[in-house]
CSV table of C-alpha atoms in Angstrom, one decimal:
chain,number,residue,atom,x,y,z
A,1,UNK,CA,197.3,90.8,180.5
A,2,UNK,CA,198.3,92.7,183.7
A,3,UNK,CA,200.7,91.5,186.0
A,4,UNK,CA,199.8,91.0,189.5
A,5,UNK,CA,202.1,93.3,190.7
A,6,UNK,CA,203.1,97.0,189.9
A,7,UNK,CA,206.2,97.2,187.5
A,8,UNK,CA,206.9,100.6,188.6
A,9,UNK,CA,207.1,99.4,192.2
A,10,UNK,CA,208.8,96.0,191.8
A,11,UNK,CA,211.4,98.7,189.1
A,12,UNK,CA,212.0,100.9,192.5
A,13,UNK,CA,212.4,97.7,195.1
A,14,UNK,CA,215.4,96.4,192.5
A,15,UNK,CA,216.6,99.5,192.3
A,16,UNK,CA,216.4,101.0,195.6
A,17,UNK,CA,218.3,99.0,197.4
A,18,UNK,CA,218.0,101.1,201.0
A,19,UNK,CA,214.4,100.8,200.7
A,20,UNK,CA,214.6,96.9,201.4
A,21,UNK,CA,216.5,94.3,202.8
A,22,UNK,CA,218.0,92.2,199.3
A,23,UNK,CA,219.2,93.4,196.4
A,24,UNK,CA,220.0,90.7,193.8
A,25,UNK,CA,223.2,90.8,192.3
A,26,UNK,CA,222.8,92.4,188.8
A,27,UNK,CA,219.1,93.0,189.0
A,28,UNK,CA,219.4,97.0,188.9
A,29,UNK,CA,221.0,96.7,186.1
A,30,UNK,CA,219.1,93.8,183.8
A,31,UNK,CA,216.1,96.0,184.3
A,32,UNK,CA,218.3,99.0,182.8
A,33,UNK,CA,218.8,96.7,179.9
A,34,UNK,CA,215.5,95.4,179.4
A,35,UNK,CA,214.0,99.2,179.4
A,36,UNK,CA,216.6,100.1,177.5
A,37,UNK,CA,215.4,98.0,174.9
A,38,UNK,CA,212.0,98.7,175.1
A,39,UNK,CA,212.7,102.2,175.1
A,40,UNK,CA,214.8,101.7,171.7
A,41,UNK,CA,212.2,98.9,170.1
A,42,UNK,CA,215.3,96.6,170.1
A,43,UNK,CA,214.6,93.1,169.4
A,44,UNK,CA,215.2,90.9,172.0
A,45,UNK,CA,215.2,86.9,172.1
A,46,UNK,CA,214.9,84.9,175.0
A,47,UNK,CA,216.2,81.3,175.6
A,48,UNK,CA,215.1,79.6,178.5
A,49,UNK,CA,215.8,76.4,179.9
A,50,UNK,CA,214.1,73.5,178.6
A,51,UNK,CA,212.4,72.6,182.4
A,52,UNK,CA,209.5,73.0,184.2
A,53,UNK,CA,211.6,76.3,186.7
A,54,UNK,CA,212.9,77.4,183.1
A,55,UNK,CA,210.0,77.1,181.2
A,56,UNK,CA,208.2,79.2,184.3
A,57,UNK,CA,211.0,81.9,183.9
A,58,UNK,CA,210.4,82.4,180.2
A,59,UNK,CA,206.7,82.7,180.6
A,60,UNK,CA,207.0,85.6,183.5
A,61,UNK,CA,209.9,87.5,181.3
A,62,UNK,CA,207.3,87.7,178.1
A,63,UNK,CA,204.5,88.6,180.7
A,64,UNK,CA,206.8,91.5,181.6
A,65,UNK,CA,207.7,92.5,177.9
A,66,UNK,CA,203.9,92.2,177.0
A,67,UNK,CA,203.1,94.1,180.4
A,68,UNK,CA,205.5,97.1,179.1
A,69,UNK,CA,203.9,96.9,175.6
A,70,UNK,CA,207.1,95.5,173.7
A,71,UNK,CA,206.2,92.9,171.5
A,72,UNK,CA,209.6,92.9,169.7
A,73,UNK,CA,211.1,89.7,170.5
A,74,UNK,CA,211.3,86.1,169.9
A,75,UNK,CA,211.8,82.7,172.3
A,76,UNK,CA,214.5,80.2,171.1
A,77,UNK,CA,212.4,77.1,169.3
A,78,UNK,CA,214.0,73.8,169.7
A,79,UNK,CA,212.4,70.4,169.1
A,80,UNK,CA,215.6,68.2,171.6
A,81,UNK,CA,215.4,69.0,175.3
A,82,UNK,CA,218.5,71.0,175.8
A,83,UNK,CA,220.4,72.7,178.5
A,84,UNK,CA,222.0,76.6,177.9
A,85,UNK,CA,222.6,78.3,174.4
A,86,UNK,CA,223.9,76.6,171.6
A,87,UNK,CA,223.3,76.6,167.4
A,88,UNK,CA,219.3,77.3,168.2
A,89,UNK,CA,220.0,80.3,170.4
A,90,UNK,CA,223.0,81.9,167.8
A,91,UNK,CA,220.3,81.4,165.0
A,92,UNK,CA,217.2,83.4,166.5
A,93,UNK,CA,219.6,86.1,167.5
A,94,UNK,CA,220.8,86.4,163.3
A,95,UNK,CA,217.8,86.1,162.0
A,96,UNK,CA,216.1,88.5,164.2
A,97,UNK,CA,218.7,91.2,164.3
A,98,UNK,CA,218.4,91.0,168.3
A,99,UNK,CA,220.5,93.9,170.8
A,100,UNK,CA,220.1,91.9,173.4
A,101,UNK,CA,219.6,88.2,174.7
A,102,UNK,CA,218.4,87.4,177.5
A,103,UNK,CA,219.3,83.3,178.5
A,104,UNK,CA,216.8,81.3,181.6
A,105,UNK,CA,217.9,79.3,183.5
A,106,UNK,CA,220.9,77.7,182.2
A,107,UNK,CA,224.0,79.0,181.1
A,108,UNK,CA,226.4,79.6,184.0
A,109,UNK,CA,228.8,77.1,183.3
A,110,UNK,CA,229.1,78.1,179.5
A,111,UNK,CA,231.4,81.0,180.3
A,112,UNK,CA,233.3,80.8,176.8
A,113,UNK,CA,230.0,80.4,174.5
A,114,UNK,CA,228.4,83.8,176.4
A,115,UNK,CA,232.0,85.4,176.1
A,116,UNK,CA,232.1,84.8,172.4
A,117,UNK,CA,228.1,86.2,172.1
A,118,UNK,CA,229.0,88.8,174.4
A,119,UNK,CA,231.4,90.4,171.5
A,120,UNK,CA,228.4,91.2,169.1
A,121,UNK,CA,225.2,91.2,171.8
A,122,UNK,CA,224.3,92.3,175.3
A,123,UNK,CA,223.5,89.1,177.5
A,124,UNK,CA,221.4,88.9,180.6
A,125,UNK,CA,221.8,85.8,182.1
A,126,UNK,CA,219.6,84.7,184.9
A,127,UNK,CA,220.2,81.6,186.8
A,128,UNK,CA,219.9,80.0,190.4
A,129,UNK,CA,223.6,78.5,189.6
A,130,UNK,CA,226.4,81.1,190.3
A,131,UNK,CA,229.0,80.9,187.6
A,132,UNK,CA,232.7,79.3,188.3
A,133,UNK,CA,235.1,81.7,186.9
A,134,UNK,CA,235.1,85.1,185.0
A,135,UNK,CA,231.8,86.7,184.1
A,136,UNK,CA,232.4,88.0,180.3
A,137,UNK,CA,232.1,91.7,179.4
A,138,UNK,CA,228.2,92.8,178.6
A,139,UNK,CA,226.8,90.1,180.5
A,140,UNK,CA,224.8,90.8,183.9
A,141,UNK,CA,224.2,87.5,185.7
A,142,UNK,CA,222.3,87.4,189.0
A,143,UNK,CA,221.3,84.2,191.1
């Protein structure tokens, strides 16, 4: 499937920052992470918010990951409408061996559940809600 735009330029707007007028917070670096894995053949899972804007997200991200040809990862399964990681999101990350997790849509105001996944994964979060407090070590948010 091909992406309507040009990952190698949309890779240079992100991170070339002179070269346009916004730079979201973070995004240099979560596409660092996310070539980083595809460049190792990490697994990566994604859990995206169970709504039609996070539901939209998780289907762009896997377009991306199938645009750059990495087909190792997984999406967080759940049968309950939930909101941000929980039991779900901590299994698909053990059974799958994942290096990084990337979380949709939800998330920002579960600062102590990323912290404690942040100890033994890197997490990209990416929500339109800015976080109230401390951003934990290896996570990158960006609204």
């Amino acid at each position: 499937m091909e992406l309507p735009v040009n990952f190698q330029q949309l890779y240079h707007q992100i991170t070339n920052p002179i070269d346009y007028s916004y730079e979201p917070t973070g995004a240099k670096r979560a596409a660092e992470m996310i070539l980083h894995a595809k460049k190792n053949n990490h697994h990566i899972t994604i859990d995206a918010d169970y709504d039609p804007d996070g539901f939209y997200c998780g289907r762009i991200v896997c377009d991306i990951l199938d645009f750059l040809h990495h087909t190792n990862y997984s999406v967080v399964k759940t049968i309950a409408k939930r909101h941000g990681i929980d039991g779900a999101t901590s299994l698909s990350i053990a059974n799958n061996d994942s290096k990084l997790l990337i979380v949709l849509d939800s998330s920002s105001d579960k600062l102590a559940e990323l912290y404690e996944l942040s100890k033994t994964i890197n997490v990209l979060v990416i929500d339109h809600h800015y976080p109230q407090g401390k951003i934990p070590p290896n996570t990158n948010s960006f609204v």
